[in-house]
Short mmCIF file of C-alpha atoms in Angstrom, two decimals:
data_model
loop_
_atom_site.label_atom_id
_atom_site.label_comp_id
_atom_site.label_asym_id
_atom_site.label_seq_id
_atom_site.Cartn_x
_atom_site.Cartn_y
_atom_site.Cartn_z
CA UNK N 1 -26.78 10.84 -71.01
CA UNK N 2 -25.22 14.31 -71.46
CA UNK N 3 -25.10 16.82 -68.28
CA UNK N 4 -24.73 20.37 -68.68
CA UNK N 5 -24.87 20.73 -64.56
CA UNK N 6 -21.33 21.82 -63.59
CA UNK N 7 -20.07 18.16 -62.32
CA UNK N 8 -17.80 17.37 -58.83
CA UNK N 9 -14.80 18.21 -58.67
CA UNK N 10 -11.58 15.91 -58.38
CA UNK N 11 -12.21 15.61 -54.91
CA UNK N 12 -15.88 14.42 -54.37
CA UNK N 13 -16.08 12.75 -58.39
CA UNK N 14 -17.42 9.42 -57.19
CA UNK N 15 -14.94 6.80 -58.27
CA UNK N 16 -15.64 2.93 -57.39
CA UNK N 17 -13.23 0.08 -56.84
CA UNK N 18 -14.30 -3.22 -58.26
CA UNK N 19 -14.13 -6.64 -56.00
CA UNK N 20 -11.63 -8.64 -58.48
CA UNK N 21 -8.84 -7.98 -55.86
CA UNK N 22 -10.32 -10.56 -53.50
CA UNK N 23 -11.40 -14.00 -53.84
CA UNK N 24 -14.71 -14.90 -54.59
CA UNK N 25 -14.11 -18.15 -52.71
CA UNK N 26 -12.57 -18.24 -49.27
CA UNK N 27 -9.93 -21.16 -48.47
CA UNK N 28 -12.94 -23.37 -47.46
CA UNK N 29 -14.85 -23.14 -50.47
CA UNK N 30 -17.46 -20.89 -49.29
CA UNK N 31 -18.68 -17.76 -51.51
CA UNK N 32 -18.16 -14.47 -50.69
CA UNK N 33 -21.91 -13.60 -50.62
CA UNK N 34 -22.26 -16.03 -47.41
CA UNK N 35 -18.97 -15.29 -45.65
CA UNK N 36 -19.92 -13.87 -41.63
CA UNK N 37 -19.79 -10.46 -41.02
CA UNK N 38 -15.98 -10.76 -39.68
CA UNK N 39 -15.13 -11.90 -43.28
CA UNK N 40 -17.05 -8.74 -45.29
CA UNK N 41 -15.57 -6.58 -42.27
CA UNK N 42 -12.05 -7.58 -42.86
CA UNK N 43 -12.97 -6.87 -47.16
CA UNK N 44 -13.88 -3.50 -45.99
CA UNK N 45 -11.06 -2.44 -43.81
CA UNK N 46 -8.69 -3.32 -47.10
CA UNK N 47 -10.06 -1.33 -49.10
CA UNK N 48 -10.55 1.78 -46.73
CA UNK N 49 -6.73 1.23 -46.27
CA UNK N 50 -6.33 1.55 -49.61
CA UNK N 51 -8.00 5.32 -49.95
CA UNK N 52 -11.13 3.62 -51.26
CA UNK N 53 -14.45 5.43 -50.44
CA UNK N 54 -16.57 3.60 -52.38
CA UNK N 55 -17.55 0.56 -54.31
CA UNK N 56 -19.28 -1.32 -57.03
CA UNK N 57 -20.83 -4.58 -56.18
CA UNK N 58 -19.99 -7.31 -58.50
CA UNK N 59 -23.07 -10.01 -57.96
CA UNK N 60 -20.28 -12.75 -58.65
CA UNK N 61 -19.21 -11.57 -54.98
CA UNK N 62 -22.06 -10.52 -53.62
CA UNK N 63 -25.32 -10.71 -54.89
CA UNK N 64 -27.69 -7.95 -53.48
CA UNK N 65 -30.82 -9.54 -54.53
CA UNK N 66 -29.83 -12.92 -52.59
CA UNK N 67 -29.25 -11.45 -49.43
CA UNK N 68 -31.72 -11.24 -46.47
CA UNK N 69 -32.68 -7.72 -45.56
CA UNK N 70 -30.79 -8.59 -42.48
CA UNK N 71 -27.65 -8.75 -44.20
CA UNK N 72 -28.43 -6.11 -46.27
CA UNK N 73 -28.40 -3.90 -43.75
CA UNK N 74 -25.27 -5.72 -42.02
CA UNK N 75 -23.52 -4.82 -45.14
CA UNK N 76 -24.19 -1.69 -45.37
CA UNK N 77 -23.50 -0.98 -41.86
CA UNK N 78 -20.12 -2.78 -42.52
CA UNK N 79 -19.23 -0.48 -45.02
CA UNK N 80 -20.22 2.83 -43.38
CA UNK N 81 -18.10 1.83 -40.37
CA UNK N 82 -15.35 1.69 -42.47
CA UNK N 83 -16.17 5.05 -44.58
CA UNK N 84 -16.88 3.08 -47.99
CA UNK N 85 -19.99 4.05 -50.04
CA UNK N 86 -22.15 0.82 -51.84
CA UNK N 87 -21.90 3.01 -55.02
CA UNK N 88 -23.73 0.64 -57.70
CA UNK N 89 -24.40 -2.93 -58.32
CA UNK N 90 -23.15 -4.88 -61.65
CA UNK N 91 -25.37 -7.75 -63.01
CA UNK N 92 -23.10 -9.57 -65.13
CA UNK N 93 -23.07 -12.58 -67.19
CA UNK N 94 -26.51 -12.60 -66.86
CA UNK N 95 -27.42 -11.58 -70.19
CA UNK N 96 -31.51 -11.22 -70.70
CA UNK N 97 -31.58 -13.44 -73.81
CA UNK N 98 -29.18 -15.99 -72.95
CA UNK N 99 -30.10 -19.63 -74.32
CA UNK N 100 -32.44 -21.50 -72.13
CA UNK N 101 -32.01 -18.98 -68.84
CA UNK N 102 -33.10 -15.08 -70.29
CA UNK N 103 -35.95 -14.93 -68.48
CA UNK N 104 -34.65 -16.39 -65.35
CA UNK N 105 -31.87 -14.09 -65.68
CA UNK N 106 -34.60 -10.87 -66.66
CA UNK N 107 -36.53 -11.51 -63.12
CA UNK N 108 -32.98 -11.96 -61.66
CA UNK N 109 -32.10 -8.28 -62.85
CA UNK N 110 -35.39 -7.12 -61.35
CA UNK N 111 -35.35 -8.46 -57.85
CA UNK N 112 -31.30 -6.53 -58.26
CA UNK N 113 -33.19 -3.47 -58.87
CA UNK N 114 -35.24 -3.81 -56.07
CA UNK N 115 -32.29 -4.46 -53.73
CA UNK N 116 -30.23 -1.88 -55.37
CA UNK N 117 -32.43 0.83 -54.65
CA UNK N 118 -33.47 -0.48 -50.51
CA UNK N 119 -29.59 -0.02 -50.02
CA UNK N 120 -29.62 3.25 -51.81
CA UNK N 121 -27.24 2.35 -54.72
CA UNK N 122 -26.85 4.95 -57.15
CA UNK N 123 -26.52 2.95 -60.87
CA UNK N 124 -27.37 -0.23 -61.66
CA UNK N 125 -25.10 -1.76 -64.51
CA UNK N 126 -25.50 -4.73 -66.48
CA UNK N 127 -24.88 -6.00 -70.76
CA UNK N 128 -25.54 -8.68 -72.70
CA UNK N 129 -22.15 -11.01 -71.71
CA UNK N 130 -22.58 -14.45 -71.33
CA UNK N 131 -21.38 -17.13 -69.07
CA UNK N 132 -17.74 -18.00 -69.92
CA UNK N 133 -16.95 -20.99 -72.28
CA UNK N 134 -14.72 -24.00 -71.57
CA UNK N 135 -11.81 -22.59 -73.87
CA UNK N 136 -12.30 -19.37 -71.83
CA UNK N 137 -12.37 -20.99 -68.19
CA UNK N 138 -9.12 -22.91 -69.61
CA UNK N 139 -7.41 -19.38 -70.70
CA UNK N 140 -4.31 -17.96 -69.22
CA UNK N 141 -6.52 -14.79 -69.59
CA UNK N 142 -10.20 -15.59 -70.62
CA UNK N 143 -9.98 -12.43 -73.48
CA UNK N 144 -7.77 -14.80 -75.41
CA UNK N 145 -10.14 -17.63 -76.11
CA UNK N 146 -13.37 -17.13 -78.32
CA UNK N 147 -16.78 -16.47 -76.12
CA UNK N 148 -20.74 -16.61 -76.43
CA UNK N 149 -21.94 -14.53 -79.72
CA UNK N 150 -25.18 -12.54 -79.88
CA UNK N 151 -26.40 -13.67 -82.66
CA UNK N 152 -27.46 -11.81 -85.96
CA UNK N 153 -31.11 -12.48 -86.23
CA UNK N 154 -33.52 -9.43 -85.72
CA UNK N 155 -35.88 -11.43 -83.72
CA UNK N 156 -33.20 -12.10 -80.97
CA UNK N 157 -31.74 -8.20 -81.23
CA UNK N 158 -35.37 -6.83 -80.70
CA UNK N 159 -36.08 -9.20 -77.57
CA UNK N 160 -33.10 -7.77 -76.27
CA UNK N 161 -33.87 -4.16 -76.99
CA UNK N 162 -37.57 -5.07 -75.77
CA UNK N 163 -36.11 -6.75 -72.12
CA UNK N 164 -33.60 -4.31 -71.29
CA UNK N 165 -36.24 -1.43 -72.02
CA UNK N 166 -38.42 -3.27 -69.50
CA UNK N 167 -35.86 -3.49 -67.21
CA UNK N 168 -34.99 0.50 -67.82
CA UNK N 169 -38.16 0.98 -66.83
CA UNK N 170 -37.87 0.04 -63.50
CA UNK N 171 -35.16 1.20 -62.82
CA UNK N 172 -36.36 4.84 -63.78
CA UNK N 173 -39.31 3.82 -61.14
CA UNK N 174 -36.65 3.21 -58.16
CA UNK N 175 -34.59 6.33 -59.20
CA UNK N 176 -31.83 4.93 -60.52
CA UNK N 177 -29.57 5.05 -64.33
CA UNK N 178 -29.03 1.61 -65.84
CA UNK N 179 -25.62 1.19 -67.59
CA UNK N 180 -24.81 -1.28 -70.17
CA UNK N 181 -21.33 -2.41 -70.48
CA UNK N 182 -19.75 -2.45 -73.82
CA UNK N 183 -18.59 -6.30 -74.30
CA UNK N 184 -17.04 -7.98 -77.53
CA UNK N 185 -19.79 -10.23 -79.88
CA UNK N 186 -22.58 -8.97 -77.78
CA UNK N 187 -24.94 -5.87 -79.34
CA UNK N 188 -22.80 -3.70 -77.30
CA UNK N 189 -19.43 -5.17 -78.92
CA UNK N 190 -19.25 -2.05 -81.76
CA UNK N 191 -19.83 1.17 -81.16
CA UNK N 192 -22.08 1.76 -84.10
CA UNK N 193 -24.11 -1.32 -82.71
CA UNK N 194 -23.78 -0.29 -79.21
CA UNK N 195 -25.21 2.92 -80.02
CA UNK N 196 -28.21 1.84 -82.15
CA UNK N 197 -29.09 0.06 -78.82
CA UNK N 198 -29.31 2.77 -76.54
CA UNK N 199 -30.89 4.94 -79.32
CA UNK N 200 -33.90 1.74 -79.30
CA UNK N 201 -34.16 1.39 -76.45
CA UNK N 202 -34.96 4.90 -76.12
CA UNK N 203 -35.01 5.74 -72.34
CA UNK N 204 -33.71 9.26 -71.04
CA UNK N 205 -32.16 6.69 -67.55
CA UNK N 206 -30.32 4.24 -69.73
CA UNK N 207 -26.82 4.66 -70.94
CA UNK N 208 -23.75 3.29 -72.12
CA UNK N 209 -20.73 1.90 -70.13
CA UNK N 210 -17.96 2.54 -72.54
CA UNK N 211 -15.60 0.02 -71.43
CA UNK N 212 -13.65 0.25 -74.11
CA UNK N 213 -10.61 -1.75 -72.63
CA UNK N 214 -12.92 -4.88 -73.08
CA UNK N 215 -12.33 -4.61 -76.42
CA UNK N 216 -8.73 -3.28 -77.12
CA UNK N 217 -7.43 -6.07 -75.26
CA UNK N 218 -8.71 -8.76 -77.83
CA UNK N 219 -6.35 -10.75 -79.88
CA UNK N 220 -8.12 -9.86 -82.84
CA UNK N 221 -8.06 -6.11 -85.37
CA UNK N 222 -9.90 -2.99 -82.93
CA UNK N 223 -11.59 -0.78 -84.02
CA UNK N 224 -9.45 2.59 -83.08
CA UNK N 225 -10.01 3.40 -79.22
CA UNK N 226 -10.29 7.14 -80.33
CA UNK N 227 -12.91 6.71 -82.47
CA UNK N 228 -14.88 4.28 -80.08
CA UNK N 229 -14.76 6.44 -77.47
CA UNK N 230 -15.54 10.13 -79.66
CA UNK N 231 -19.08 7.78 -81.19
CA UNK N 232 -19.49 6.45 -77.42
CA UNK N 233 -19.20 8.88 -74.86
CA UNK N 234 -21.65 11.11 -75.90
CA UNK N 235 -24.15 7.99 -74.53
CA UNK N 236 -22.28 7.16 -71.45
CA UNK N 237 -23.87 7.35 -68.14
CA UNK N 238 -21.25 5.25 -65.92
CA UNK N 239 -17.62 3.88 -66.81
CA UNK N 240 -15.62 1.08 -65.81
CA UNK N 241 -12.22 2.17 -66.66
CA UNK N 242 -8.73 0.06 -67.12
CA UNK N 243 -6.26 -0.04 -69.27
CA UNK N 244 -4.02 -2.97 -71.39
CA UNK N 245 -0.83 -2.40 -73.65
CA UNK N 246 -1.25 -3.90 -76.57
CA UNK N 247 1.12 -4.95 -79.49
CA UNK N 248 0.20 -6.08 -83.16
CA UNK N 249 1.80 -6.90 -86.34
CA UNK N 250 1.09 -5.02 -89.01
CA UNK N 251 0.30 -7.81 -91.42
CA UNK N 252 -2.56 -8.87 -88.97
CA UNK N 253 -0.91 -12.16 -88.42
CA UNK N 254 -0.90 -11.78 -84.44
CA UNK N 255 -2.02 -9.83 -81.67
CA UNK N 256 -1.51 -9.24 -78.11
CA UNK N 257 -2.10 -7.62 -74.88
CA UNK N 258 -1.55 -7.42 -70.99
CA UNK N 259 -3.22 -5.63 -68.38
CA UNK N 260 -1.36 -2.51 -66.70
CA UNK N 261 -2.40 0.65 -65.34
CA UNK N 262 -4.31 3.91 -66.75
CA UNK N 263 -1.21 5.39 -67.43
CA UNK N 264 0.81 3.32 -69.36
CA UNK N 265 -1.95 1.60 -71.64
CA UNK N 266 -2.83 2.12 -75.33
CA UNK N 267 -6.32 4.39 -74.46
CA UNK N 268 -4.72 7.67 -73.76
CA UNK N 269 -7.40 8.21 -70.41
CA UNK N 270 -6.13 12.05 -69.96
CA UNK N 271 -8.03 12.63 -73.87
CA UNK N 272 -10.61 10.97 -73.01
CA UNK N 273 -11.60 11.88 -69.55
CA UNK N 274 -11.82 15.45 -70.91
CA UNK N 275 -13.81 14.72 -73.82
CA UNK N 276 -16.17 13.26 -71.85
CA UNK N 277 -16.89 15.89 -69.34
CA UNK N 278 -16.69 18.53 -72.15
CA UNK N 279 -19.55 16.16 -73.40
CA UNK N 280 -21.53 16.57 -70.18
CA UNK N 281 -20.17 13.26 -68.76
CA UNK N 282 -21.32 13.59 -64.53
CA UNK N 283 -21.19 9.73 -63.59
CA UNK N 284 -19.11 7.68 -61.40
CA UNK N 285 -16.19 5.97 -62.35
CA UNK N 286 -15.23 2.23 -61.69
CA UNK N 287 -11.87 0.86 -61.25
CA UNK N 288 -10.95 -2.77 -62.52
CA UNK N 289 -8.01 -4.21 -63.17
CA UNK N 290 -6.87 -8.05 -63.50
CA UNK N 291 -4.05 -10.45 -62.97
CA UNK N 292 -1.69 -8.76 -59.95
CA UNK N 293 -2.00 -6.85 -57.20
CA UNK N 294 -5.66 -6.19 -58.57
CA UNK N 295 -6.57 -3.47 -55.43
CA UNK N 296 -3.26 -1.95 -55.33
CA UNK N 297 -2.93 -0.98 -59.34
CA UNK N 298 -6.44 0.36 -58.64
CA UNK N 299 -5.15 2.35 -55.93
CA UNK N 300 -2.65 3.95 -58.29
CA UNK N 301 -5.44 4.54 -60.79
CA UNK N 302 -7.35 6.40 -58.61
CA UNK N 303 -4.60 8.70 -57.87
CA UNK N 304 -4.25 8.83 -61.73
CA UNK N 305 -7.69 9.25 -62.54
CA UNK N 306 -8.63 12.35 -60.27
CA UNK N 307 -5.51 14.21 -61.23
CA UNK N 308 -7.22 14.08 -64.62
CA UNK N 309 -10.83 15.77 -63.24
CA UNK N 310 -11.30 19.47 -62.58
CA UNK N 311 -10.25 21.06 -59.66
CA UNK N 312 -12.80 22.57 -57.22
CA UNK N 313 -13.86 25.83 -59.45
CA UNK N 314 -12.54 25.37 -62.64
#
């Protein structure tokens, strides 16, 4: 996952937005993946305002390997008017051995493949999270209410190892690295589990997503974002990056947490972007962020985020 190439420099480092600034409904009730050109045109002109040049396509927006090629190419065109680069596609809540839909949800990931490589994506990114619950669909924030658990059996573990290798696979074939996203009770929730994955699953194309802000923000003990990130980064091959303060008592008796920007949250980014590119770290970067003004804290991140890479020549 390592790079020893010299990597971009702060200026051309490809860094993604994410779509959770806009609605995935529109006032009518219709989805984002069937809104008319006008609507995807007016998506694209917002973020362009923004400073964005590129981003990741979240398939609870937009889902790649549901559109016609038509539309395909209408969205691409779309997005080149407006100077924003389709970066990468992320397949989530999809997870390849979920109850009663894993292999519905494995041939899913492979027709996203497919599409992800006719619209010349550069990563596709997926993990093993599940569906939300009821309790988390009810949440003020859905991180606060108990999800779907992998469970502990070997059998189950090695299906997933066995799927995801499959779809690795194919996604060496169409030229592309396939991410998976660090997520709490899932393989990928611990970083000593996270890594044993990778390490089975034993492609040179497949990497980690070391989203470690999915996991500080629980209302539960961490494990220490330092070490997470010094066991994880040395896998990671793409990186969805935000950032939560967090508070806890020292007894363990409560937790808690809030979204906020790069800067101010408990993973100190500016030690950990430069341990990953002194690890050889060359991917792109994707910007989330919820509750808020979701597009304009990612805006500010951005800014953040760059100042943190290497200038041309250095």
């Amino acid at each position: 996952m390592t790079d020893e190439r010299p990597g971009p420099s702060r200026d051309t480092w490809p860094i993604a937005v994410c779509m959770h600034g806009f609605s995935a409904l529109n006032a009518g009730g219709a989805s984002v993946h069937d809104a008319p050109a006008e609507a995807w045109d007016g998506m694209f002109a917002q973020l362009a305002g923004l400073g964005f040049s590129a981003v990741e396509l979240a398939d609870n927006f937009i889902r790649p390997a549901d559109l016609e090629p038509s539309r395909r190419d209408e969205l691409q065109a779309i997005a080149r008017a407006h100077g924003v680069r389709l970066l990468s596609v992320h397949v989530q809540r999809k997870s390849v051995i979920e109850p009663g839909r894993g292999e519905q949800n494995l041939a899913y990931a492979h027709r996203t493949i497919d599409a992800a490589a006719e619209l010349g994506l550069t990563v596709f990114s997926t993990g093993l999270h599940q569906p939300f619950t009821a309790a988390q669909q009810a949440a003020l924030w859905f991180w606060t209410a108990q999800g779907p658990v992998d469970p502990a059996d070997a059998d189950t573990r090695r299906l997933a190892v066995s799927r995801l290798r499959e779809l690795g696979r194919h996604a060496a074939d169409a030229g592309l690295p396939m991410s998976l996203e660090m997520y709490e009770d899932t393989y990928f929730g611990t970083a000593e589990s996270a890594v044993s994955m990778i390490e089975d699953i034993g492609l040179a194309n497949v990497g980690l997503n070391p989203d470690i802000a999915n996991l500080i923000r629980l209302h539960r003990p961490i494990e220490d974002w330092r070490e997470l990130h010094a066991k994880t980064l040395p896998y990671a091959n793409y990186w969805h990056v935000k950032n939560y303060a967090r508070d806890e008592a020292a007894d363990g008796t409560w937790f808690t947490s809030t979204p906020t920007t790069l800067e101010l949250g408990l993973i100190n980014y500016r030690e950990v972007v430069a341990q990953a590119i002194d690890l050889g770290f060359r991917g792109a970067f994707l910007l989330e962020q919820y509750g808020g003004d979701s597009l304009g804290v990612c805006a500010t991140n951005q800014d953040y985020l760059r100042s943190l890479l290497p200038a041309a020549g250095e």
